[in-house]
């Protein structure tokens, strides 16, 4: 697990996503929308009113920024061409709730070993509204991934179990997560994504970015 930083002036994710969601602030999302949802389960954690807005506006408003970010910030961390998640998974965690409905590792959902996860929050995270992850497989010593807006983590979400605690803070968290695979180790597992049933292949779930 390693934390990196980037230029939010060049990559203004918070502003772009706020505009797409028609919000004055991502941190106060729950106040602007007066959001109050039942505690999320795995089957419902992608069903907020904000998810359709994110995904329907992704291609026009977010994809160009994401592609440039992958090329300029993510790709240099690898020594070869990569396959990257074409549409990062959108997450919202309001106070008194979670962003994902269960603790899990991504191998449970068909992601191959060797894939690298990106955790990219669009707000400052705190000990309650972020992802908790174990230090090594099966350790179960969960600790928060703390970073400020303008920072992100690359980490092993395939093998490391992770999830959320109940957000006891007054701040919402809006973020995306994505998977990156060096081309040389990619394997077609025949699996598909659990939310949108997209095959884990280039031209499906993944796009290629060349060095």
CSV table of N, CA, C and O in Angstrom, one decimal, residues 30-99:
chain,number,residue,atom,x,y,z
A,30,UNK,N,-25.0,15.1,2.4
A,30,UNK,CA,-26.2,14.6,3.1
A,30,UNK,C,-27.0,15.8,3.6
A,30,UNK,O,-28.3,15.6,3.8
A,31,UNK,N,-26.4,17.0,3.8
A,31,UNK,CA,-27.2,18.1,4.2
A,31,UNK,C,-28.0,18.7,3.0
A,31,UNK,O,-29.1,19.1,3.1
A,32,UNK,N,-27.3,18.8,1.8
A,32,UNK,CA,-27.9,19.4,0.6
A,32,UNK,C,-29.1,18.5,0.2
A,32,UNK,O,-30.1,19.1,-0.3
A,33,UNK,N,-28.9,17.2,0.3
A,33,UNK,CA,-29.9,16.3,-0.2
A,33,UNK,C,-30.8,15.8,0.9
A,33,UNK,O,-31.8,15.2,0.7
A,34,UNK,N,-30.5,16.1,2.1
A,34,UNK,CA,-31.2,15.6,3.3
A,34,UNK,C,-31.2,14.1,3.2
A,34,UNK,O,-32.3,13.4,3.4
A,35,UNK,N,-30.1,13.5,2.9
A,35,UNK,CA,-30.1,12.0,2.6
A,35,UNK,C,-30.2,11.2,3.9
A,35,UNK,O,-29.6,11.6,4.9
A,36,UNK,N,-31.1,10.3,3.8
A,36,UNK,CA,-31.3,9.4,5.0
A,36,UNK,C,-31.7,8.0,4.4
A,36,UNK,O,-32.8,7.8,4.1
A,37,UNK,N,-30.7,7.1,4.3
A,37,UNK,CA,-30.9,5.8,3.7
A,37,UNK,C,-30.7,4.7,4.7
A,37,UNK,O,-30.0,4.9,5.6
A,38,UNK,N,-31.4,3.6,4.5
A,38,UNK,CA,-31.1,2.4,5.3
A,38,UNK,C,-29.7,2.0,5.2
A,38,UNK,O,-29.0,2.3,4.2
A,39,UNK,N,-29.2,1.3,6.2
A,39,UNK,CA,-27.8,0.8,6.2
A,39,UNK,C,-27.6,0.0,5.0
A,39,UNK,O,-28.4,-1.0,4.7
A,40,UNK,N,-26.6,0.3,4.2
A,40,UNK,CA,-26.4,-0.4,3.0
A,40,UNK,C,-26.0,-1.9,3.1
A,40,UNK,O,-25.3,-2.2,4.1
A,41,UNK,N,-26.5,-2.7,2.2
A,41,UNK,CA,-26.1,-4.0,2.0
A,41,UNK,C,-25.3,-4.1,0.7
A,41,UNK,O,-25.3,-3.1,-0.1
A,42,UNK,N,-24.6,-5.2,0.4
A,42,UNK,CA,-23.9,-5.3,-0.8
A,42,UNK,C,-24.8,-5.1,-2.0
A,42,UNK,O,-24.4,-4.4,-3.0
A,43,UNK,N,-26.0,-5.5,-1.9
A,43,UNK,CA,-27.0,-5.4,-3.0
A,43,UNK,C,-27.5,-4.0,-3.2
A,43,UNK,O,-28.1,-3.7,-4.3
A,44,UNK,N,-27.3,-3.1,-2.2
A,44,UNK,CA,-27.9,-1.8,-2.3
A,44,UNK,C,-26.9,-0.6,-2.3
A,44,UNK,O,-27.3,0.5,-2.4
A,45,UNK,N,-25.6,-0.9,-2.1
A,45,UNK,CA,-24.7,0.2,-1.9
A,45,UNK,C,-24.4,0.9,-3.2
A,45,UNK,O,-23.7,2.0,-3.2
A,46,UNK,N,-25.0,0.5,-4.3
A,46,UNK,CA,-24.8,1.3,-5.6
A,46,UNK,C,-26.2,1.9,-6.0
A,46,UNK,O,-26.3,2.3,-7.1
A,47,UNK,N,-27.1,2.0,-5.1
A,47,UNK,CA,-28.4,2.5,-5.4
A,47,UNK,C,-28.8,3.8,-4.8
A,47,UNK,O,-30.0,4.1,-4.6
A,48,UNK,N,-27.8,4.7,-4.5
A,48,UNK,CA,-28.2,6.0,-4.1
A,48,UNK,C,-28.7,6.8,-5.3
A,48,UNK,O,-28.5,6.5,-6.4
A,49,UNK,N,-29.4,8.0,-5.0
A,49,UNK,CA,-29.8,8.8,-6.2
A,49,UNK,C,-28.6,9.4,-6.9
A,49,UNK,O,-28.8,9.9,-8.1
A,50,UNK,N,-27.4,9.4,-6.4
A,50,UNK,CA,-26.3,10.0,-7.0
A,50,UNK,C,-25.6,9.1,-8.0
A,50,UNK,O,-24.9,9.5,-8.9
A,51,UNK,N,-25.7,7.8,-7.8
A,51,UNK,CA,-25.1,6.9,-8.7
A,51,UNK,C,-25.5,7.0,-10.2
A,51,UNK,O,-24.7,7.0,-11.1
A,52,UNK,N,-26.8,7.1,-10.4
A,52,UNK,CA,-27.3,7.2,-11.9
A,52,UNK,C,-26.7,8.5,-12.5
A,52,UNK,O,-26.4,8.5,-13.7
A,53,UNK,N,-26.6,9.6,-11.7
A,53,UNK,CA,-26.1,10.8,-12.2
A,53,UNK,C,-24.6,10.7,-12.6
A,53,UNK,O,-24.2,11.1,-13.7
A,54,UNK,N,-23.8,10.0,-11.7
A,54,UNK,CA,-22.4,9.8,-12.0
A,54,UNK,C,-22.2,9.0,-13.3
A,54,UNK,O,-21.5,9.4,-14.2
A,55,UNK,N,-22.9,7.8,-13.3
A,55,UNK,CA,-22.7,6.9,-14.5
A,55,UNK,C,-23.3,7.5,-15.8
A,55,UNK,O,-22.7,7.3,-16.8
A,56,UNK,N,-24.4,8.2,-15.7
A,56,UNK,CA,-25.0,8.7,-17.0
A,56,UNK,C,-24.2,9.9,-17.5
A,56,UNK,O,-24.2,10.2,-18.7
A,57,UNK,N,-23.5,10.6,-16.6
A,57,UNK,CA,-22.7,11.8,-17.1
A,57,UNK,C,-21.2,11.4,-17.2
A,57,UNK,O,-20.4,12.3,-17.6
A,58,UNK,N,-20.8,10.2,-16.9
A,58,UNK,CA,-19.4,9.8,-16.9
A,58,UNK,C,-18.7,10.1,-18.2
A,58,UNK,O,-17.7,10.7,-18.3
A,59,UNK,N,-19.3,9.6,-19.3
A,59,UNK,CA,-18.6,9.6,-20.6
A,59,UNK,C,-18.3,11.1,-21.0
A,59,UNK,O,-17.2,11.4,-21.5
A,60,UNK,N,-19.2,11.9,-20.8
A,60,UNK,CA,-19.1,13.3,-21.3
A,60,UNK,C,-18.2,14.2,-20.4
A,60,UNK,O,-17.4,14.9,-20.8
A,61,UNK,N,-18.4,14.0,-19.1
A,61,UNK,CA,-17.9,15.0,-18.1
A,61,UNK,C,-16.7,14.5,-17.3
A,61,UNK,O,-15.8,15.3,-16.9
A,62,UNK,N,-16.7,13.2,-17.1
A,62,UNK,CA,-15.6,12.6,-16.2
A,62,UNK,C,-14.6,11.8,-16.9
A,62,UNK,O,-13.4,11.8,-16.5
A,63,UNK,N,-15.0,11.1,-17.9
A,63,UNK,CA,-14.1,10.2,-18.6
A,63,UNK,C,-12.8,10.9,-19.1
A,63,UNK,O,-11.7,10.4,-19.0
A,64,UNK,N,-12.9,12.1,-19.7
A,64,UNK,CA,-11.7,12.8,-20.2
A,64,UNK,C,-10.7,13.1,-19.1
A,64,UNK,O,-9.5,12.9,-19.3
A,65,UNK,N,-11.2,13.5,-17.9
A,65,UNK,CA,-10.4,13.8,-16.8
A,65,UNK,C,-9.7,12.5,-16.3
A,65,UNK,O,-8.6,12.4,-15.9
A,66,UNK,N,-10.5,11.4,-16.2
A,66,UNK,CA,-10.0,10.1,-15.7
A,66,UNK,C,-9.0,9.6,-16.6
A,66,UNK,O,-7.9,9.1,-16.1
A,67,UNK,N,-9.2,9.6,-17.9
A,67,UNK,CA,-8.2,9.1,-18.8
A,67,UNK,C,-6.9,9.9,-18.7
A,67,UNK,O,-5.8,9.3,-18.7
A,68,UNK,N,-6.9,11.2,-18.6
A,68,UNK,CA,-5.7,12.0,-18.5
A,68,UNK,C,-5.0,11.7,-17.1
A,68,UNK,O,-3.8,11.6,-17.1
A,69,UNK,N,-5.8,11.5,-16.1
A,69,UNK,CA,-5.2,11.2,-14.8
A,69,UNK,C,-4.5,9.8,-14.8
A,69,UNK,O,-3.4,9.7,-14.3
A,70,UNK,N,-5.1,8.8,-15.5
A,70,UNK,CA,-4.5,7.5,-15.6
A,70,UNK,C,-3.2,7.7,-16.4
A,70,UNK,O,-2.1,7.1,-16.0
A,71,UNK,N,-3.2,8.4,-17.5
A,71,UNK,CA,-2.0,8.6,-18.3
A,71,UNK,C,-0.9,9.3,-17.6
A,71,UNK,O,0.3,8.9,-17.7
A,72,UNK,N,-1.2,10.4,-16.9
A,72,UNK,CA,-0.2,11.3,-16.3
A,72,UNK,C,0.2,10.9,-14.9
A,72,UNK,O,1.3,11.2,-14.5
A,73,UNK,N,-0.7,10.3,-14.2
A,73,UNK,CA,-0.4,10.0,-12.7
A,73,UNK,C,-0.3,8.5,-12.4
A,73,UNK,O,0.6,8.1,-11.7
A,74,UNK,N,-1.2,7.7,-12.9
A,74,UNK,CA,-1.2,6.3,-12.6
A,74,UNK,C,-0.1,5.5,-13.4
A,74,UNK,O,0.7,4.8,-12.9
A,75,UNK,N,-0.1,5.7,-14.7
A,75,UNK,CA,0.8,5.0,-15.6
A,75,UNK,C,2.3,5.1,-15.2
A,75,UNK,O,3.0,4.1,-15.3
A,76,UNK,N,2.7,6.3,-14.8
A,76,UNK,CA,4.2,6.4,-14.4
A,76,UNK,C,4.6,5.5,-13.3
A,76,UNK,O,5.8,5.3,-13.0
A,77,UNK,N,3.6,5.0,-12.5
A,77,UNK,CA,3.9,4.1,-11.4
A,77,UNK,C,4.2,2.7,-11.8
A,77,UNK,O,4.5,1.8,-11.0
A,78,UNK,N,4.0,2.4,-13.1
A,78,UNK,CA,4.2,1.0,-13.6
A,78,UNK,C,5.3,1.1,-14.7
A,78,UNK,O,5.5,2.1,-15.3
A,79,UNK,N,5.9,0.0,-14.9
A,79,UNK,CA,7.0,-0.1,-15.8
A,79,UNK,C,6.6,-0.6,-17.2
A,79,UNK,O,7.5,-0.9,-18.1
A,80,UNK,N,5.3,-0.8,-17.5
A,80,UNK,CA,4.9,-1.3,-18.7
A,80,UNK,C,3.4,-0.9,-19.0
A,80,UNK,O,2.8,-0.1,-18.2
A,81,UNK,N,2.9,-1.2,-20.1
A,81,UNK,CA,1.5,-0.9,-20.5
A,81,UNK,C,0.6,-1.5,-19.4
A,81,UNK,O,0.9,-2.5,-18.8
A,82,UNK,N,-0.5,-0.8,-19.2
A,82,UNK,CA,-1.5,-1.3,-18.2
A,82,UNK,C,-2.9,-1.4,-18.8
A,82,UNK,O,-3.2,-0.9,-19.9
A,83,UNK,N,-3.7,-2.3,-18.2
A,83,UNK,CA,-5.1,-2.2,-18.4
A,83,UNK,C,-5.7,-1.6,-17.2
A,83,UNK,O,-5.4,-1.9,-16.0
A,84,UNK,N,-6.6,-0.6,-17.4
A,84,UNK,CA,-7.2,0.2,-16.3
A,84,UNK,C,-8.7,0.1,-16.4
A,84,UNK,O,-9.3,0.0,-17.5
A,85,UNK,N,-9.4,0.2,-15.3
A,85,UNK,CA,-10.8,0.1,-15.2
A,85,UNK,C,-11.4,1.3,-16.0
A,85,UNK,O,-11.1,2.5,-15.6
A,86,UNK,N,-12.2,1.0,-17.0
A,86,UNK,CA,-12.6,2.1,-17.9
A,86,UNK,C,-13.6,3.1,-17.1
A,86,UNK,O,-13.5,4.3,-17.4
A,87,UNK,N,-14.4,2.5,-16.3
A,87,UNK,CA,-15.4,3.4,-15.5
A,87,UNK,C,-15.2,3.1,-14.1
A,87,UNK,O,-15.6,2.0,-13.6
A,88,UNK,N,-14.5,4.0,-13.3
A,88,UNK,CA,-14.2,3.7,-11.9
A,88,UNK,C,-15.5,3.6,-11.1
A,88,UNK,O,-16.5,4.2,-11.4
A,89,UNK,N,-15.5,2.7,-10.1
A,89,UNK,CA,-16.7,2.5,-9.3
A,89,UNK,C,-16.9,3.6,-8.4
A,89,UNK,O,-16.0,4.1,-7.6
A,90,UNK,N,-18.1,4.1,-8.4
A,90,UNK,CA,-18.5,5.3,-7.6
A,90,UNK,C,-19.0,4.9,-6.2
A,90,UNK,O,-19.8,4.0,-6.0
A,91,UNK,N,-18.5,5.7,-5.2
A,91,UNK,CA,-18.9,5.4,-3.8
A,91,UNK,C,-19.4,6.6,-3.1
A,91,UNK,O,-18.8,7.7,-3.2
A,92,UNK,N,-20.4,6.5,-2.2
A,92,UNK,CA,-20.9,7.5,-1.4
A,92,UNK,C,-21.1,7.0,0.0
A,92,UNK,O,-21.7,5.9,0.2
A,93,UNK,N,-20.5,7.7,1.0
A,93,UNK,CA,-20.7,7.3,2.4
A,93,UNK,C,-21.2,8.5,3.2
A,93,UNK,O,-20.4,9.4,3.5
A,94,UNK,N,-22.5,8.5,3.6
A,94,UNK,CA,-23.0,9.6,4.4
A,94,UNK,C,-22.9,9.2,5.9
A,94,UNK,O,-22.6,8.1,6.2
A,95,UNK,N,-23.1,10.2,6.7
A,95,UNK,CA,-23.1,9.9,8.2
A,95,UNK,C,-24.1,8.8,8.5
A,95,UNK,O,-25.1,8.7,8.0
A,96,UNK,N,-23.6,8.0,9.5
A,96,UNK,CA,-24.4,6.9,10.0
A,96,UNK,C,-24.7,5.8,9.0
A,96,UNK,O,-25.7,5.0,9.1
A,97,UNK,N,-23.8,5.7,8.0
A,97,UNK,CA,-23.9,4.6,7.0
A,97,UNK,C,-22.5,4.2,6.6
A,97,UNK,O,-21.5,4.7,7.0
A,98,UNK,N,-22.5,3.2,5.6
A,98,UNK,CA,-21.3,2.8,5.0
A,98,UNK,C,-21.3,3.1,3.5
A,98,UNK,O,-22.3,3.6,3.0
A,99,UNK,N,-20.2,2.8,2.8
A,99,UNK,CA,-20.2,2.9,1.4
A,99,UNK,C,-20.3,1.6,0.7
A,99,UNK,O,-20.7,1.5,-0.5
